[in-house]
Amino acid sequence: MPPRRSYDQYCSAARALDVVGDRWTLLIVRELLAGPRRYTDLHADLPGVSTDVLASRLKDMERDGLTTRRRLPPPGAAYVYELTARGRELLPVIQALGVWGRPELGERRPTDAVRAHWFALPLLRELEGDGLVEVRLDEGCFHVHAGAADGPVYADGPAPADPDAVLTLDTPTCIALSQGDVSLPEAIRQGRIEVTGDSPLAKQLRES
């Protein structure tokens, strides 16, 4: 592989951008925070990325210790990419970028792609406590592992086990949460989010 480009600056921010500053890299991390993903899954959930660029970025990320690639056992027998511990440490970086980027959201443009699980990061910033939470939107559903210290943080689709709480809301409410126009407790109190479940986490959310 060609040598990695560098800013050649003795500064931790510059060194970090040497590793994650290329276009698409942090968005690939966003997708892999959901757990192991096949190349085809990544390509489908990163609309706009070319196959060549995606393959190149994944190779760079593996070289830099952000991801690993492994083969699933039969009958799957496909290769998947997943974050290393070093790669998972980028979660707060991406969350901070999401907060900083709130004013840039504005109205959704006709050309803007959207995936339900992209709303997981702003929701995670609002969730307190530990547990498995299923989130149901107009666009689809996803689930988050609130308080997860290791492994997947969220993933597309229904919860893989009985969730501790289920949140049902419409897309405008989720967008308002993403933009910081309303907090999770406020939206629950206003009846914009329905919370179901009997777990301590569900009760905590209803009483927040």
Short mmCIF file of C-alpha atoms in Angstrom, two decimals:
data_model
loop_
_atom_site.label_atom_id
_atom_site.label_comp_id
_atom_site.label_asym_id
_atom_site.label_seq_id
_atom_site.Cartn_x
_atom_site.Cartn_y
_atom_site.Cartn_z
CA MET A 1 0.00 0.00 0.00
CA PRO A 2 1.19 3.56 -0.62
CA PRO A 3 2.36 5.43 2.47
CA ARG A 4 -0.29 7.30 4.38
CA ARG A 5 -0.45 11.00 3.64
CA SER A 6 0.49 13.20 6.56
CA TYR A 7 0.26 16.84 7.53
CA ASP A 8 3.77 16.41 8.96
CA GLN A 9 2.87 18.49 12.00
CA TYR A 10 3.88 17.55 15.54
CA CYS A 11 0.39 18.13 16.92
CA SER A 12 -2.04 15.51 18.21
CA ALA A 13 -4.95 17.04 16.26
CA ALA A 14 -2.93 16.90 13.04
CA ARG A 15 -1.86 13.33 13.78
CA ALA A 16 -5.49 12.35 14.39
CA LEU A 17 -6.50 13.89 11.07
CA ASP A 18 -3.70 11.93 9.39
CA VAL A 19 -5.68 8.83 10.40
CA VAL A 20 -9.35 9.86 10.21
CA GLY A 21 -9.35 13.06 8.17
CA ASP A 22 -9.97 11.47 4.78
CA ARG A 23 -13.44 11.78 3.29
CA TRP A 24 -15.78 8.93 4.38
CA THR A 25 -13.56 7.56 7.15
CA LEU A 26 -15.59 8.86 10.09
CA LEU A 27 -18.85 7.89 8.41
CA ILE A 28 -17.53 4.35 8.03
CA VAL A 29 -16.79 4.44 11.76
CA ARG A 30 -20.37 5.61 12.35
CA GLU A 31 -21.65 2.56 10.51
CA LEU A 32 -19.29 0.13 12.24
CA LEU A 33 -20.36 1.38 15.67
CA ALA A 34 -23.42 -0.75 14.88
CA GLY A 35 -21.23 -3.86 14.98
CA PRO A 36 -19.69 -6.07 12.26
CA ARG A 37 -20.82 -5.17 8.75
CA ARG A 38 -20.31 -6.76 5.37
CA TYR A 39 -18.84 -4.66 2.57
CA THR A 40 -22.18 -4.71 0.73
CA ASP A 41 -24.00 -3.49 3.87
CA LEU A 42 -21.55 -0.62 4.27
CA HIS A 43 -21.90 0.35 0.64
CA ALA A 44 -25.70 0.32 0.88
CA ASP A 45 -25.72 2.57 3.98
CA LEU A 46 -23.13 5.03 2.66
CA PRO A 47 -24.94 6.39 -0.39
CA GLY A 48 -22.59 8.36 -2.60
CA VAL A 49 -19.37 6.47 -1.86
CA SER A 50 -17.78 4.67 -4.80
CA THR A 51 -16.75 1.05 -4.47
CA ASP A 52 -13.09 1.98 -5.07
CA VAL A 53 -13.07 4.67 -2.38
CA LEU A 54 -14.83 2.44 0.15
CA ALA A 55 -12.39 -0.41 -0.45
CA SER A 56 -9.44 1.99 -0.15
CA ARG A 57 -10.71 3.53 3.08
CA LEU A 58 -11.32 0.12 4.64
CA LYS A 59 -7.77 -0.95 3.80
CA ASP A 60 -6.38 2.27 5.29
CA MET A 61 -8.45 1.83 8.44
CA GLU A 62 -7.29 -1.75 8.86
CA ARG A 63 -3.66 -0.67 8.40
CA ASP A 64 -4.12 2.09 10.97
CA GLY A 65 -5.58 -0.24 13.57
CA LEU A 66 -9.13 1.14 13.48
CA THR A 67 -10.79 -1.94 11.99
CA THR A 68 -10.27 -5.63 11.51
CA ARG A 69 -11.65 -8.00 8.90
CA ARG A 70 -12.73 -11.55 9.67
CA ARG A 71 -14.62 -14.34 7.97
CA LEU A 72 -17.92 -15.46 9.42
CA PRO A 73 -18.30 -19.19 10.07
CA PRO A 74 -20.57 -21.25 7.78
CA PRO A 75 -23.26 -20.92 6.63
CA GLY A 76 -22.49 -17.19 6.44
CA ALA A 77 -18.91 -17.53 5.22
CA ALA A 78 -18.76 -13.81 4.34
CA TYR A 79 -16.13 -11.32 5.40
CA VAL A 80 -17.17 -8.61 7.84
CA TYR A 81 -15.44 -5.47 9.05
CA GLU A 82 -15.55 -4.37 12.67
CA LEU A 83 -14.01 -1.71 14.84
CA THR A 84 -11.09 -2.40 17.11
CA ALA A 85 -11.01 -0.99 20.64
CA ARG A 86 -9.05 1.93 19.17
CA GLY A 87 -11.75 2.49 16.57
CA ARG A 88 -14.55 2.40 19.16
CA GLU A 89 -12.80 5.21 21.02
CA LEU A 90 -13.99 7.48 18.21
CA LEU A 91 -17.59 7.36 19.49
CA PRO A 92 -17.29 10.56 21.59
CA VAL A 93 -15.50 12.25 18.68
CA ILE A 94 -18.40 11.53 16.34
CA GLN A 95 -20.91 12.54 19.01
CA ALA A 96 -19.09 15.85 19.49
CA LEU A 97 -19.12 16.43 15.73
CA GLY A 98 -22.85 15.74 15.75
CA VAL A 99 -23.43 18.38 18.42
CA TRP A 100 -21.25 20.88 16.57
CA GLY A 101 -23.05 20.13 13.30
CA ARG A 102 -26.57 20.66 14.64
CA PRO A 103 -26.89 24.17 13.14
CA GLU A 104 -25.95 22.75 9.74
CA LEU A 105 -28.92 20.38 9.54
CA GLY A 106 -31.63 22.84 8.63
CA GLU A 107 -34.43 21.48 6.47
CA ARG A 108 -33.95 18.10 4.86
CA ARG A 109 -33.02 18.57 1.20
CA PRO A 110 -34.63 16.46 -1.55
CA THR A 111 -31.22 14.91 -2.27
CA ASP A 112 -30.53 13.99 1.37
CA ALA A 113 -30.41 10.26 2.08
CA VAL A 114 -31.57 9.06 5.48
CA ARG A 115 -31.34 5.82 7.42
CA ALA A 116 -33.25 5.23 10.64
CA HIS A 117 -30.14 4.22 12.61
CA TRP A 118 -28.44 7.56 11.83
CA PHE A 119 -30.67 9.01 14.56
CA ALA A 120 -29.09 6.68 17.13
CA LEU A 121 -26.16 8.98 17.94
CA PRO A 122 -28.21 12.06 18.91
CA LEU A 123 -30.57 9.83 20.87
CA LEU A 124 -27.69 8.20 22.74
CA ARG A 125 -26.53 11.63 23.90
CA GLU A 126 -29.89 12.02 25.63
CA LEU A 127 -30.27 8.55 27.13
CA GLU A 128 -29.24 8.04 30.73
CA GLY A 129 -29.01 4.62 32.32
CA ASP A 130 -28.15 1.20 30.97
CA GLY A 131 -30.23 -1.14 28.87
CA LEU A 132 -31.45 -2.22 25.46
CA VAL A 133 -33.79 0.31 23.85
CA GLU A 134 -35.79 -0.23 20.68
CA VAL A 135 -36.70 2.92 18.75
CA ARG A 136 -39.58 2.94 16.28
CA LEU A 137 -39.77 5.70 13.68
CA ASP A 138 -41.70 6.41 10.49
CA GLU A 139 -38.46 5.65 8.60
CA GLY A 140 -38.00 2.26 10.28
CA CYS A 141 -36.64 1.04 13.58
CA PHE A 142 -33.28 0.62 15.26
CA HIS A 143 -32.02 -0.28 18.70
CA VAL A 144 -29.39 1.14 21.00
CA HIS A 145 -27.34 -0.35 23.81
CA ALA A 146 -27.46 2.48 26.34
CA GLY A 147 -24.43 2.51 28.59
CA ALA A 148 -22.57 -0.08 26.49
CA ALA A 149 -18.91 -0.13 27.44
CA ASP A 150 -17.86 -2.50 24.67
CA GLY A 151 -19.22 -4.02 21.49
CA PRO A 152 -21.99 -2.59 19.28
CA VAL A 153 -23.48 0.71 20.39
CA TYR A 154 -26.55 0.55 18.13
CA ALA A 155 -27.82 -1.32 15.11
CA ASP A 156 -30.51 -1.19 12.48
CA GLY A 157 -33.72 -3.16 12.93
CA PRO A 158 -35.61 -4.46 15.97
CA ALA A 159 -33.84 -5.27 19.22
CA PRO A 160 -32.20 -8.72 19.16
CA ALA A 161 -33.78 -9.57 22.54
CA ASP A 162 -36.63 -8.25 24.66
CA PRO A 163 -35.86 -4.54 25.00
CA ASP A 164 -35.82 -2.80 28.36
CA ALA A 165 -37.77 0.05 26.79
CA VAL A 166 -39.45 0.86 23.49
CA LEU A 167 -39.59 4.46 22.25
CA THR A 168 -42.13 5.31 19.55
CA LEU A 169 -41.93 8.70 17.87
CA ASP A 170 -42.35 10.35 14.50
CA THR A 171 -39.56 11.56 12.30
CA PRO A 172 -40.14 15.30 12.98
CA THR A 173 -39.64 14.66 16.71
CA CYS A 174 -36.47 12.70 16.01
CA ILE A 175 -35.20 15.56 13.83
CA ALA A 176 -36.01 18.03 16.61
CA LEU A 177 -33.95 15.89 19.01
CA SER A 178 -31.10 15.80 16.50
CA GLN A 179 -31.18 19.58 16.11
CA GLY A 180 -31.32 20.16 19.86
CA ASP A 181 -34.72 21.88 19.66
CA VAL A 182 -36.18 19.56 22.29
CA SER A 183 -34.67 17.25 24.88
CA LEU A 184 -35.66 13.63 25.34
CA PRO A 185 -37.38 14.26 28.72
CA GLU A 186 -39.26 17.25 27.26
CA ALA A 187 -40.48 15.23 24.28
CA ILE A 188 -41.67 12.44 26.57
CA ARG A 189 -43.51 14.87 28.87
CA GLN A 190 -45.12 16.54 25.85
CA GLY A 191 -46.42 13.18 24.61
CA ARG A 192 -44.31 13.31 21.46
CA ILE A 193 -42.52 10.10 22.47
CA GLU A 194 -44.35 7.04 23.80
CA VAL A 195 -42.35 4.91 26.24
CA THR A 196 -43.41 1.31 26.83
CA GLY A 197 -41.86 -1.34 29.06
CA ASP A 198 -41.79 -2.33 32.73
CA SER A 199 -38.04 -2.21 33.35
CA PRO A 200 -36.35 0.31 35.65
CA LEU A 201 -35.01 2.07 32.54
CA ALA A 202 -38.49 2.47 31.04
CA LYS A 203 -39.86 3.79 34.33
CA GLN A 204 -36.92 6.16 34.63
CA LEU A 205 -37.60 7.51 31.15
CA ARG A 206 -41.30 8.05 31.85
CA GLU A 207 -40.52 9.85 35.10
CA SER A 208 -37.71 12.02 33.72
#
